[in-house]
CSV table of C-alpha atoms in Angstrom, one decimal:
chain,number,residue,atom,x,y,z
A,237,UNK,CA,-1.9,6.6,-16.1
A,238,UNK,CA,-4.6,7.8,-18.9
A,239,UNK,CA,-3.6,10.6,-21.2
A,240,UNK,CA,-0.8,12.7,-18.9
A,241,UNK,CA,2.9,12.5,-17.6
A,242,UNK,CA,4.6,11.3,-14.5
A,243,UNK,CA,6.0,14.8,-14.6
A,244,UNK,CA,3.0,16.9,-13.2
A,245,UNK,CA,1.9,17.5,-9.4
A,246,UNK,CA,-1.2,16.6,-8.0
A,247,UNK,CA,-2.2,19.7,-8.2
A,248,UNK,CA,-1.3,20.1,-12.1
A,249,UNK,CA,-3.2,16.9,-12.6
A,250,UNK,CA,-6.0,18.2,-11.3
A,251,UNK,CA,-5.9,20.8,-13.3
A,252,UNK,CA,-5.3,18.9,-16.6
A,253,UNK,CA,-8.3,16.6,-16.2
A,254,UNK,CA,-10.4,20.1,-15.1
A,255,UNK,CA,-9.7,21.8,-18.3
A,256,UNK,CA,-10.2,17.9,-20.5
A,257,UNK,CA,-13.7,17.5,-18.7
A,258,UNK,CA,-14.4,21.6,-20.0
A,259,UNK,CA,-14.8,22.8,-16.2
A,260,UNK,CA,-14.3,25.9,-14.5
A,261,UNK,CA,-12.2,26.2,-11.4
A,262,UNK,CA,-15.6,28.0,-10.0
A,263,UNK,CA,-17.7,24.5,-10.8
A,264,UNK,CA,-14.9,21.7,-9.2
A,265,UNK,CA,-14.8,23.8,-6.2
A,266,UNK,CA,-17.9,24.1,-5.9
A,267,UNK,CA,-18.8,20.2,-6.1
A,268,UNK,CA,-16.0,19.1,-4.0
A,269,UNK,CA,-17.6,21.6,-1.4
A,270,UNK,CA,-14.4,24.0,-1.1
A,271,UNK,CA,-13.5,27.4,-2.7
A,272,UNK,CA,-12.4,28.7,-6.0
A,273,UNK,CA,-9.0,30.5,-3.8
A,274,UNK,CA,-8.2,27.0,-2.2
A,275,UNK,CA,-8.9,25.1,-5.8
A,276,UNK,CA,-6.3,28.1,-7.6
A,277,UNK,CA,-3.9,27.3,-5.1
A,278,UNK,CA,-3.7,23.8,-5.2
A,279,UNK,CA,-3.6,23.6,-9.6
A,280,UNK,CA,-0.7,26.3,-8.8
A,281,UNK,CA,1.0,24.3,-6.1
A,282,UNK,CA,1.2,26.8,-3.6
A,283,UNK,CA,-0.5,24.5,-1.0
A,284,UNK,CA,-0.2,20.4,0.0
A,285,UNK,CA,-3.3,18.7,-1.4
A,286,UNK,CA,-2.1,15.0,0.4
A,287,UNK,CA,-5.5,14.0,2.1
A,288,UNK,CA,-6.3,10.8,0.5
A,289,UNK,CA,-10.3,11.8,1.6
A,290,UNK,CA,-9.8,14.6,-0.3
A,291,UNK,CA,-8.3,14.0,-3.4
A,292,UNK,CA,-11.0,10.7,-4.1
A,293,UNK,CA,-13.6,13.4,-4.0
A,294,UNK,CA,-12.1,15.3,-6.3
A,295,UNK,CA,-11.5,12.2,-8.3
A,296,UNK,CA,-14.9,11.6,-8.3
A,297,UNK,CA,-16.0,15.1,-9.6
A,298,UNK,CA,-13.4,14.8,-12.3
A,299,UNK,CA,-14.9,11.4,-13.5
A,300,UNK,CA,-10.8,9.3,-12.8
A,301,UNK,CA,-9.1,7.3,-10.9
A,302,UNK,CA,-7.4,8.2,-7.6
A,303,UNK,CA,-4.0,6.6,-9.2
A,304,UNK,CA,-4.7,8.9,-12.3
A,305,UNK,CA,-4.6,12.0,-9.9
A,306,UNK,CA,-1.4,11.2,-7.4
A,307,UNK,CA,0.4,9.4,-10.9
A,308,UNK,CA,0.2,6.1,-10.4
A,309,UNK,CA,0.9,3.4,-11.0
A,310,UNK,CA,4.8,3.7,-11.7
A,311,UNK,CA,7.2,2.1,-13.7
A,312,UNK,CA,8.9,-0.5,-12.0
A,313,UNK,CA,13.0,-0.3,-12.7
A,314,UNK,CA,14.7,-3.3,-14.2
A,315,UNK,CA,17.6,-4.1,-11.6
A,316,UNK,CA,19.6,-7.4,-11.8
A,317,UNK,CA,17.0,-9.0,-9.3
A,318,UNK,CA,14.3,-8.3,-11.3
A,319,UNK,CA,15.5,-8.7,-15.3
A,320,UNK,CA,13.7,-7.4,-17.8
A,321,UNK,CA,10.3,-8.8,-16.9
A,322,UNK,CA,8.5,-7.7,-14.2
A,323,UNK,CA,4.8,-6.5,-13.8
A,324,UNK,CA,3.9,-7.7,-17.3
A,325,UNK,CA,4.9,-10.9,-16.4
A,326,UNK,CA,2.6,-11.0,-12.9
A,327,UNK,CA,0.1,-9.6,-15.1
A,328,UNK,CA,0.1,-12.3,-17.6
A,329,UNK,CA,-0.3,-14.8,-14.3
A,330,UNK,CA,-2.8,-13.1,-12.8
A,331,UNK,CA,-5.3,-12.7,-15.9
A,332,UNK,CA,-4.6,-16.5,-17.4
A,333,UNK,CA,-7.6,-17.5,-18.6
A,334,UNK,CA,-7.1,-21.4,-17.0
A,335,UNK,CA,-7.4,-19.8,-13.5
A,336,UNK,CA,-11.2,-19.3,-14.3
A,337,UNK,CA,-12.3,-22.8,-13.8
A,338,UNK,CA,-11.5,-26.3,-12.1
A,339,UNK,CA,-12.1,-27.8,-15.5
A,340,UNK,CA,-9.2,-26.0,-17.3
A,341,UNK,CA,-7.0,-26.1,-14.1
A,342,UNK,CA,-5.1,-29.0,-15.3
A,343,UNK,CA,-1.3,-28.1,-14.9
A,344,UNK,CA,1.8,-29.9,-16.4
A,345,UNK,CA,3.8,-28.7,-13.6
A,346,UNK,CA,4.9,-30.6,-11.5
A,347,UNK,CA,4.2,-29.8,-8.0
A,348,UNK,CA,6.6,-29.0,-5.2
A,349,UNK,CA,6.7,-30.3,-1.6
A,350,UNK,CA,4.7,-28.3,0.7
A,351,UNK,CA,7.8,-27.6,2.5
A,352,UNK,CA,9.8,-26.8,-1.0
A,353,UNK,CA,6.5,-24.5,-1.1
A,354,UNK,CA,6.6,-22.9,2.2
A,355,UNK,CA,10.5,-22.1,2.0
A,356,UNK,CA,9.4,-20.2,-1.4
A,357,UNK,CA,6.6,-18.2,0.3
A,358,UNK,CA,8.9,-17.4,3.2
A,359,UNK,CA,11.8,-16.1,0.8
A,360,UNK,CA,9.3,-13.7,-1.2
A,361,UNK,CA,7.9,-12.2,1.7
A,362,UNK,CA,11.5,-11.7,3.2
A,363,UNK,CA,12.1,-10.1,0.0
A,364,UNK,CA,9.4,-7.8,0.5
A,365,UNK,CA,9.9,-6.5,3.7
A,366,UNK,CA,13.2,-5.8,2.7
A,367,UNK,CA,11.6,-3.7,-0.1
A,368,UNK,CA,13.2,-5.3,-2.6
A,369,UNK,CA,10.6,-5.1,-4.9
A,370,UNK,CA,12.6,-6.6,-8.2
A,371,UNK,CA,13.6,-9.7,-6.5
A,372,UNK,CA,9.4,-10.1,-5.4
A,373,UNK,CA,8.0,-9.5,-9.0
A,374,UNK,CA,10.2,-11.8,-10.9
A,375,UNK,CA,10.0,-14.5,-8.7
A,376,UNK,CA,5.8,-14.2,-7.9
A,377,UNK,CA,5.1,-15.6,-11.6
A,378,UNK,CA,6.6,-19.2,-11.3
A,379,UNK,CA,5.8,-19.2,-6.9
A,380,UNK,CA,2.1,-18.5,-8.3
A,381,UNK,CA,2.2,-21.4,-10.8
A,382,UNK,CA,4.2,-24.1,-8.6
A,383,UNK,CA,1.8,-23.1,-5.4
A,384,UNK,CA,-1.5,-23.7,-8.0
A,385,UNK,CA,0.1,-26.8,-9.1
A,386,UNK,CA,0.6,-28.0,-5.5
A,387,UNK,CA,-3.1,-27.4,-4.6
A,388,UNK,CA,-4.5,-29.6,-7.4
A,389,UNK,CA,-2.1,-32.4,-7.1
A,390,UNK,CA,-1.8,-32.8,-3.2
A,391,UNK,CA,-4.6,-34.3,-1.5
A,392,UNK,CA,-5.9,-34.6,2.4
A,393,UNK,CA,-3.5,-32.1,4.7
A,394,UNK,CA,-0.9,-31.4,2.4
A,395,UNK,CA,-3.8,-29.7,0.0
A,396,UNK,CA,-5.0,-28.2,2.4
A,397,UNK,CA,-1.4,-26.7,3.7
A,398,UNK,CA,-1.3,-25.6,-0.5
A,399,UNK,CA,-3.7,-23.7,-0.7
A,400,UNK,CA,-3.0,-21.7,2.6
A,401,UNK,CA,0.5,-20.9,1.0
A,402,UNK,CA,-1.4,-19.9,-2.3
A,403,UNK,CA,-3.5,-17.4,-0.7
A,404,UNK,CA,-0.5,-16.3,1.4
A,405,UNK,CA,1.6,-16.1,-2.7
A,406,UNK,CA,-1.4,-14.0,-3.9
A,407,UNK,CA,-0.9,-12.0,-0.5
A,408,UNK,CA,2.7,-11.3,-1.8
A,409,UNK,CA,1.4,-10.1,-4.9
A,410,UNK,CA,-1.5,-7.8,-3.4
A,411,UNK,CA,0.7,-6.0,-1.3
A,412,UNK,CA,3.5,-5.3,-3.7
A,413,UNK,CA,1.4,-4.2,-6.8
A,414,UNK,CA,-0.6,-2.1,-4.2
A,415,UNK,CA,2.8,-0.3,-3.1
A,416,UNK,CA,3.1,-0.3,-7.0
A,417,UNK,CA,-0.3,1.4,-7.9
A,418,UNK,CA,-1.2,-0.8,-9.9
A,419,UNK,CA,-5.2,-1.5,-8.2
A,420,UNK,CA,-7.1,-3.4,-10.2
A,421,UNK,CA,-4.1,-6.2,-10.8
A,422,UNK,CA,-3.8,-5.8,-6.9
A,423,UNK,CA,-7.2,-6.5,-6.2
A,424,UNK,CA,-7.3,-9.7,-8.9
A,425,UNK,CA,-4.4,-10.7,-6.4
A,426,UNK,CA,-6.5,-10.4,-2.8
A,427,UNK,CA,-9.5,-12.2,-4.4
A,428,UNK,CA,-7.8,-14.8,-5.7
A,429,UNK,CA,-6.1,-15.3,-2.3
A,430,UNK,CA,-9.2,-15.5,-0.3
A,431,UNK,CA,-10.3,-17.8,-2.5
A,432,UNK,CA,-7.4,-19.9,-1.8
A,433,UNK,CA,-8.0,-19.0,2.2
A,434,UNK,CA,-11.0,-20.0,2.1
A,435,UNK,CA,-10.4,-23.4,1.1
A,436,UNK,CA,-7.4,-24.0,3.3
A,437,UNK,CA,-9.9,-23.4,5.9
A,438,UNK,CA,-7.5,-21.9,8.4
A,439,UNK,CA,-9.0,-18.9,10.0
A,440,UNK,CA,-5.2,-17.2,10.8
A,441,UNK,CA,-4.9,-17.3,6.9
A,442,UNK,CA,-7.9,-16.3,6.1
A,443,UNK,CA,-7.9,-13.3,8.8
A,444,UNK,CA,-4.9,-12.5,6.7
A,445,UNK,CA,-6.5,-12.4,3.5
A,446,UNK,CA,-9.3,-10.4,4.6
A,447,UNK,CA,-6.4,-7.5,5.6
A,448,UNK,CA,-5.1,-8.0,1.9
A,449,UNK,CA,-8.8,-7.1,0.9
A,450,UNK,CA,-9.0,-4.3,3.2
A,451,UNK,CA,-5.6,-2.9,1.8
A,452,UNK,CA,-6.8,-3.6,-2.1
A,453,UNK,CA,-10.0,-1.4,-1.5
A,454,UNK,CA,-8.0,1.2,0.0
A,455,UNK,CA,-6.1,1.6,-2.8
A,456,UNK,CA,-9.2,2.2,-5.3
A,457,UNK,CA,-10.2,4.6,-2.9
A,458,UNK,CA,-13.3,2.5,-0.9
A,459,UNK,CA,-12.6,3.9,1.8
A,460,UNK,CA,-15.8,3.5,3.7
A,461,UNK,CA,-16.3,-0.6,2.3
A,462,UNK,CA,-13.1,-1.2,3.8
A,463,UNK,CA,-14.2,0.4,7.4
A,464,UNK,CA,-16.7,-2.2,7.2
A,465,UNK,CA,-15.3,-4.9,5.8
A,466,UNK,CA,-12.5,-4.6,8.9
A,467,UNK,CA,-15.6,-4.8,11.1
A,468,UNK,CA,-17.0,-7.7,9.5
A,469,UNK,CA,-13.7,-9.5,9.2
A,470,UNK,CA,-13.2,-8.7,13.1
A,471,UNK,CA,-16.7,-10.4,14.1
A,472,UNK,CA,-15.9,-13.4,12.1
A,473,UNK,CA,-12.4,-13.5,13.8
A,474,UNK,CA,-13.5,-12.5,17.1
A,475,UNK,CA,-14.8,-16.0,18.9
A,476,UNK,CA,-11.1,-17.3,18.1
A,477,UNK,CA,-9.5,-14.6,20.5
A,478,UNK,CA,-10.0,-16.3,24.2
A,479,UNK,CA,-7.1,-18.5,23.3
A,480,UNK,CA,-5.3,-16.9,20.3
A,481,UNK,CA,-1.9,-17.4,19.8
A,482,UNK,CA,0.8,-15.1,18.6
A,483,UNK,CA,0.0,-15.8,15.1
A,484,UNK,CA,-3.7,-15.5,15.8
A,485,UNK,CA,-3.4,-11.9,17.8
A,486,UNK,CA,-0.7,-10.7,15.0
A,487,UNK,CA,-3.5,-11.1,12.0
A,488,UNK,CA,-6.4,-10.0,14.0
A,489,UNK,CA,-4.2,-6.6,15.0
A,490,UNK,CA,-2.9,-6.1,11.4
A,491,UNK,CA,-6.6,-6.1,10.1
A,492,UNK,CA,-7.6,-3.7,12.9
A,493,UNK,CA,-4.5,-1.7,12.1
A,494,UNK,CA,-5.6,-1.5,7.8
A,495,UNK,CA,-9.1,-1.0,9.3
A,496,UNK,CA,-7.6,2.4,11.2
A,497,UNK,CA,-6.9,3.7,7.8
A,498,UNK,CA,-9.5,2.9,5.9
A,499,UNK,CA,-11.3,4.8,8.7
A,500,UNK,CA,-9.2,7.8,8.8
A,501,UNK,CA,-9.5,8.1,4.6
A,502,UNK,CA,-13.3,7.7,5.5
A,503,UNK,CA,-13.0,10.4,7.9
A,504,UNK,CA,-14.3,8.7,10.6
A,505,UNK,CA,-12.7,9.6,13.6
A,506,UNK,CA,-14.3,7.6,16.1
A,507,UNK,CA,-13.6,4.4,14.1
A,508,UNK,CA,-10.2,5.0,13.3
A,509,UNK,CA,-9.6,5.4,17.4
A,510,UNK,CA,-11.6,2.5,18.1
A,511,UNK,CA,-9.9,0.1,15.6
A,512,UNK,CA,-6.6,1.7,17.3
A,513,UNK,CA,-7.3,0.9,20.6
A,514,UNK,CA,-8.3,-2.7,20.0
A,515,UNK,CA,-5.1,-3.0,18.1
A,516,UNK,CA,-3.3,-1.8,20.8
A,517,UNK,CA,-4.8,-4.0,23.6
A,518,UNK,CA,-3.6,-7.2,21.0
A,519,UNK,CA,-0.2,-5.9,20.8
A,520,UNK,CA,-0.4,-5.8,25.0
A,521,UNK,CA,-1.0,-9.1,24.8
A,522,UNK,CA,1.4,-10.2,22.3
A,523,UNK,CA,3.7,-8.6,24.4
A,524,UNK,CA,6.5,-7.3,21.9
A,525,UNK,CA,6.6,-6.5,18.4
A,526,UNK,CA,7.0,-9.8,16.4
A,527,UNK,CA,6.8,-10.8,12.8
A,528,UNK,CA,4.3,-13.8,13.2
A,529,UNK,CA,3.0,-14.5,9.3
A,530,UNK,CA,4.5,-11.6,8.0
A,531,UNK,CA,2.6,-8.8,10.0
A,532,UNK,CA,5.3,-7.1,11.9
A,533,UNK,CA,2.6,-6.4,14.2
A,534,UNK,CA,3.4,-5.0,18.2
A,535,UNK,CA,3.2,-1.8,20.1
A,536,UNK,CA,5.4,0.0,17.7
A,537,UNK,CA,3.2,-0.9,14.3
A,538,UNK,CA,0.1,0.7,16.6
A,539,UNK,CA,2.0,3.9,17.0
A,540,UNK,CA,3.2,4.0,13.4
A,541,UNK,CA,-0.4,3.8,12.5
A,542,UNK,CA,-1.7,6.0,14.6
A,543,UNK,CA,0.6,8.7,13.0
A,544,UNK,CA,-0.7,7.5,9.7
A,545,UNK,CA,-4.3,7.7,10.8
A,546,UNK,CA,-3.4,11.4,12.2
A,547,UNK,CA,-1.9,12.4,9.2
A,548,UNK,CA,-4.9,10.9,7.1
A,549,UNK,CA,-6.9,13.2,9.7
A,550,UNK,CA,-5.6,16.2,9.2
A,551,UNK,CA,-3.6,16.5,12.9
A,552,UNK,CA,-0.6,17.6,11.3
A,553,UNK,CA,0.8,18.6,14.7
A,554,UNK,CA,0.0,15.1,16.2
A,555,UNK,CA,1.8,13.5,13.6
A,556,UNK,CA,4.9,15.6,13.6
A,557,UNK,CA,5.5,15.3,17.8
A,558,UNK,CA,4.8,11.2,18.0
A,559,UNK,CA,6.4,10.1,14.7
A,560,UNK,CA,10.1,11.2,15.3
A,561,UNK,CA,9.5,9.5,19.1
A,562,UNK,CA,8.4,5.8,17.4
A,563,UNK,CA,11.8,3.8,16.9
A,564,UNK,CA,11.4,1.6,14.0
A,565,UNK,CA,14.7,0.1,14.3
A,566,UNK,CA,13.7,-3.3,15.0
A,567,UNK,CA,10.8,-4.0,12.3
A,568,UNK,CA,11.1,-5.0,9.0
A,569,UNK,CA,13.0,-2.4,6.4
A,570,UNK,CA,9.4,-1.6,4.8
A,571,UNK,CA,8.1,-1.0,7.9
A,572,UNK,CA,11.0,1.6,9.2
A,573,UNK,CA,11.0,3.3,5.7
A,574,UNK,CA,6.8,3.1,5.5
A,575,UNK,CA,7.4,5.4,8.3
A,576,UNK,CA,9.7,7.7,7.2
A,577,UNK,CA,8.0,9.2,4.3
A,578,UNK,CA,5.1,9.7,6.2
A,579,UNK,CA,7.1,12.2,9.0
A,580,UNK,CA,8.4,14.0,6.1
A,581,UNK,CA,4.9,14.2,4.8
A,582,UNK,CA,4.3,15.7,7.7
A,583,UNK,CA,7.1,17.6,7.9
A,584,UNK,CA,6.9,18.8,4.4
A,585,UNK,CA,3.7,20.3,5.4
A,586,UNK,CA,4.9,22.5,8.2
A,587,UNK,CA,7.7,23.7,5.4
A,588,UNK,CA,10.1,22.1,7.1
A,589,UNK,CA,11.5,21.1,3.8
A,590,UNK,CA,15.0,20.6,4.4
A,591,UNK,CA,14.1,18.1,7.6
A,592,UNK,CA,11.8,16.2,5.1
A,593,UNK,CA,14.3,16.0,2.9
A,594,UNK,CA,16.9,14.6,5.1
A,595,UNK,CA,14.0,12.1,6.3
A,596,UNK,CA,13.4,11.1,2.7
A,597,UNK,CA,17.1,10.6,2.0
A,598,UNK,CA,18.2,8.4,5.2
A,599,UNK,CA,15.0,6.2,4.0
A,600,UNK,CA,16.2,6.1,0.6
A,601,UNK,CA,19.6,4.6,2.0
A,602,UNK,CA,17.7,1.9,3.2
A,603,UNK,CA,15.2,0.7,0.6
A,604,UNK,CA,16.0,2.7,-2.5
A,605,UNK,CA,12.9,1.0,-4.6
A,606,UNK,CA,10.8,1.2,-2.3
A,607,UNK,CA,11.3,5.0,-2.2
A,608,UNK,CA,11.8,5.3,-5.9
A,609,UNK,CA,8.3,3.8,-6.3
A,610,UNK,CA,6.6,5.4,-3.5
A,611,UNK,CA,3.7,7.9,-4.6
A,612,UNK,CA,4.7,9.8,-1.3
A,613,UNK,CA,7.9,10.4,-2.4
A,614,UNK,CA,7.6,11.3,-5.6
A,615,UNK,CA,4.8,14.2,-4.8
A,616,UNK,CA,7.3,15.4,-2.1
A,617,UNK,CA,10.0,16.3,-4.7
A,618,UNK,CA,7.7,17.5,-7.5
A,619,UNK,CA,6.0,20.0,-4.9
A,620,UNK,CA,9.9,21.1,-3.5
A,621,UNK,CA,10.9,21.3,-6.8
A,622,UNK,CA,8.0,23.5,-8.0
A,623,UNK,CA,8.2,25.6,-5.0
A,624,UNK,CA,11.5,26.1,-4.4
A,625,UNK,CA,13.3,29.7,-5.8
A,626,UNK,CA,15.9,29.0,-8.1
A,627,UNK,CA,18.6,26.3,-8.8
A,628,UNK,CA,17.8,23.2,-6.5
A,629,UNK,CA,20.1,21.7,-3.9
A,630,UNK,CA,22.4,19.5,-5.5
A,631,UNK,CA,20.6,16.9,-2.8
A,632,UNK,CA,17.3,17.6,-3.7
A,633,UNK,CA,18.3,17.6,-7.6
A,634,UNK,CA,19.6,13.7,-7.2
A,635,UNK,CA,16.8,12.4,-5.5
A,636,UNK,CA,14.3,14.3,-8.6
A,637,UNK,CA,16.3,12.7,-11.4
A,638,UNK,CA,16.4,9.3,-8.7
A,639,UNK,CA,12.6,9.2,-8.6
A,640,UNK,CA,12.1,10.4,-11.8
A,641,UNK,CA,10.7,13.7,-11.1
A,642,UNK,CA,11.9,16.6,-13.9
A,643,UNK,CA,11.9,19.9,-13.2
C-alpha cells in the first residue's frame, strides 16, 4: 500500500489521501455525489463505509487504488507450510521474462507425467479450499514451472491435457493472490491462464478461466467489464448446456455466480438477480452441491451469493435473515468461512457487534489465514476497536493483535 499504514480505517484512509491530494471534505463529497455530514462521519468512523460501489468511486475522486483505500494487499505470515518465501517468490514466476515468448521458452526441466501433474494441481487446490494459504504460495512457484515444462515437452493429447492443468495452476494463483490483494499479480495470473485454456482447447477449462478473469477484474474494481464479460463468457458457453455434465453445469454456475457480484458492485440490480436465477436453475440440475473442478458449486453456493450480492446491495436486512439460515457445513473450509465474515459484516452493521464478533472468531477456528488475511476482517476490528468506549474485550483485543490491527 502507497505512502500509509495497515493501521488506519477506511475511513482514516480516506481521509489521509483527501488531505495528500489538498481537498476539502466539501469538494470529495461533492464529486462522489454525497454530503459533507456523511463524508465527516465516515473519516471519523462513526458509520460503516463497506460498499465496494462506493468506496471505488471514492477511489476514483482521490486519484488510488481500491486496495490502497480498504489496505491491501497484506502481508502474508511465514508459517512452517509456507517458509520464508512466499509472494516474492510467485512474483518472481509470474513476471520471468522467458514467459514472454515461445522462442525463449526453452526449459531445462524436466517435465512431469500429466498424471504426476494433475495429482500436483489437485493437492494445491485442496490446499486452498482449506485456506491454507502458506502451503498454496510456496508450492505455486515450482507447480508453475513443472506444468510450463510439461506443455512444451508433451506432444498430441498429453499437451493438450498440460496446458489445461497450466491454466487451472495459474487459476490457483489468481484466486489466492486475489484473496491476498495483491491485483495486478492476480490479474498477470488469470491471463496467463486463459492463455493456457485456450490452447488446451477444452471449453469446461476455459469456462473456468474466464470466472478467474471475472474474479481478477473485480478486484481492481471493474465492476461493470466484469458484468459483461460474465455475459460474454455465458454466450460462448451457452450451446454446450443441452448435454452438460456435472463438470460442465459447475463452471457455467460459478461464472454466473462471480457475474452476480460483479453486478451487485455495478449496482445493477436486475443483473445481479438475473445471473442468480440462472445459477440457481444449474444447481437444480446438478442436483446437490458438489465440488466438480474446484467450484463447490450447488444450491447452497447460490444462497451464499445471493447474501453477498444483498450485502453488495445495500439490503442489509436481507442479508442478516438468509445468511444465518444457509448451512455451509458441507462445502469446502473457504467456502463456510467466505461466508462467515460476510454475516458479521452484516451483523457488524446493525451494531450487533458482539454476534459479529463471535461470527468472526468461530471462522477464525477454522481457517485462521484465511481470516488473518481477509480485508473483511481486518476493517471489522479496526472499526470495533475505534468505536468501542474504553478497554477492549480481552476477545476482541486477541483477534486485533491476531490480524494485526493496533489500537
Amino acid at each position: 500500500m502507497r505512502g500509509i499504514g495497515e493501521e488506519l480505517t477506511v475511513g482514516e484512509r480516506i481521509a489521509w489521501y483527501r488531505r495528500r491530494r489538498g481537498m476539502s471534505q466539501e469538494v470529495l463529497a461533492g464529486i462522489v455525489g454525497r454530503t459533507v455530514d456523511w463524508l465527516s462521519k465516515i473519516e471519523n468512523n462513526r458509520i460503516d463505509l463497506d460498499r465496494l460501489s462506493v468506496i471505488r468511486s471514492v477511489a476514483e475522486a482521490l486519484d488510488v487504488a481500491i486496495g490502497d483505500l480498504v489496505g491491501e494487499p497484506t502481508l502474508l505470515e511465514w508459517n512452517s507450510e509456507s517458509g520464508t518465501r512466499t509472494v516474492a517468490a510467485l512474483r518472481d514466476t509470474l513476471l520471468n521474462y522467458r514467459q514472454l515468448s515461445p522462442f525463449m521458452q526453452a526449459s531445462s526441466t524436466e517435465a512431469p507425467s500429466v498424471q504426476a501433474l494433475r495429482t500436483s494441481v489437485d493437492m494445491v487446490w485442496a490446499a486452498y479450499q482449506d485456506s491454507r494459504y502458506g502451503y498454496v504460495v510456496a508450492r505455486l512457484p515450482e507447480l508453475l514451472s513443472h506444468a510450463q515444462a510439461a506443455g512444451q515437452q508433451h506432444g498430441g493429447d498429453q499437451q493438450q491435457q498440460s496446458f489445461a492443468l497450466l491454466g487451472l495452476a495459474y487459476q490457483a494463483a489468481a484466486v489466492l493472490l486475489t484473496k491476498l490483494g495483491e491485483a495486478d499479480l492476480a490479474w498477470i495470473a488469470a491471463e496467463r491462464g486463459f492463455a493456457a485454456a485456450q490452447r488446451s482447447d477444452d471449453p469446461v477449462v476455459i469456462g473456468s478461466l474466464f470466472r478467474s478473469v471475472t474474479h481478477t477484474l473485480l478486484s481492481t474494481g471493474r465492476y461493470s467489464e466484469a458484468t459483461q464479460l460474465t455475459t460474454d463468457a455465458a454466450a460462448y458457453l451457452q450451446p454446450g448446456l443441452a448435454d452438460a455434465g456435472p463438470e460442465y453445469l459447475s463452471v457455467y454456475g460459478t461464472l454466473l455466480l462471480a457475474g452476480s457480484v460483479a453486478a451487485a458492485r455495478a449496482e445493477d440490480r436486475s443483473s445481479a438477480q438475473t445471473f442468480l436465477n440462472e445459477a440457481d436453475e444449474m444447481a437444480r440440475r446438478l442436483g446437490r452441491d458438489s465440488n466438480h473442478l474446484w467450484t463447490a458449486f450447488g444450491p447452497t453456493n447460490v444462497s451464499i451469493h445471493r447474501v453477498t450480492a444483498a450485502m453488495d446491495l445495500g439490503d442489509i436486512e436481507f442479508a442478516i435473515d438468509l445468511g444465518p439460515r444457509v448451512d455451509t457445513s458441507a462445502l469446502p473450509v473457504e467456502r463456510q468461512v467466505r461466508h462467515a465474515l460476510e454475516i458479521a459484516r452484516a451483523l457488524s452493521a446493525r451494531n450487533r457487534t458482539e454476534d459479529a464478533l463471535a461470527t468472526v472468531l468461530a471462522a477464525e477456528q477454522k481457517a485462521p489465514e484465511q481470516v488473518r488475511h481477509h480485508a473483511i476482517a481486518r476493517q471489522l476490528v479496526q472499526t470495533w476497536m475505534r468505536r468501542g468506549r474504553g478497554r477492549p474485550s480481552f476477545q476482541l483485543a486477541g483477534l486485533a493483535q491476531r490480524v494485526r490491527v493496533t489500537p
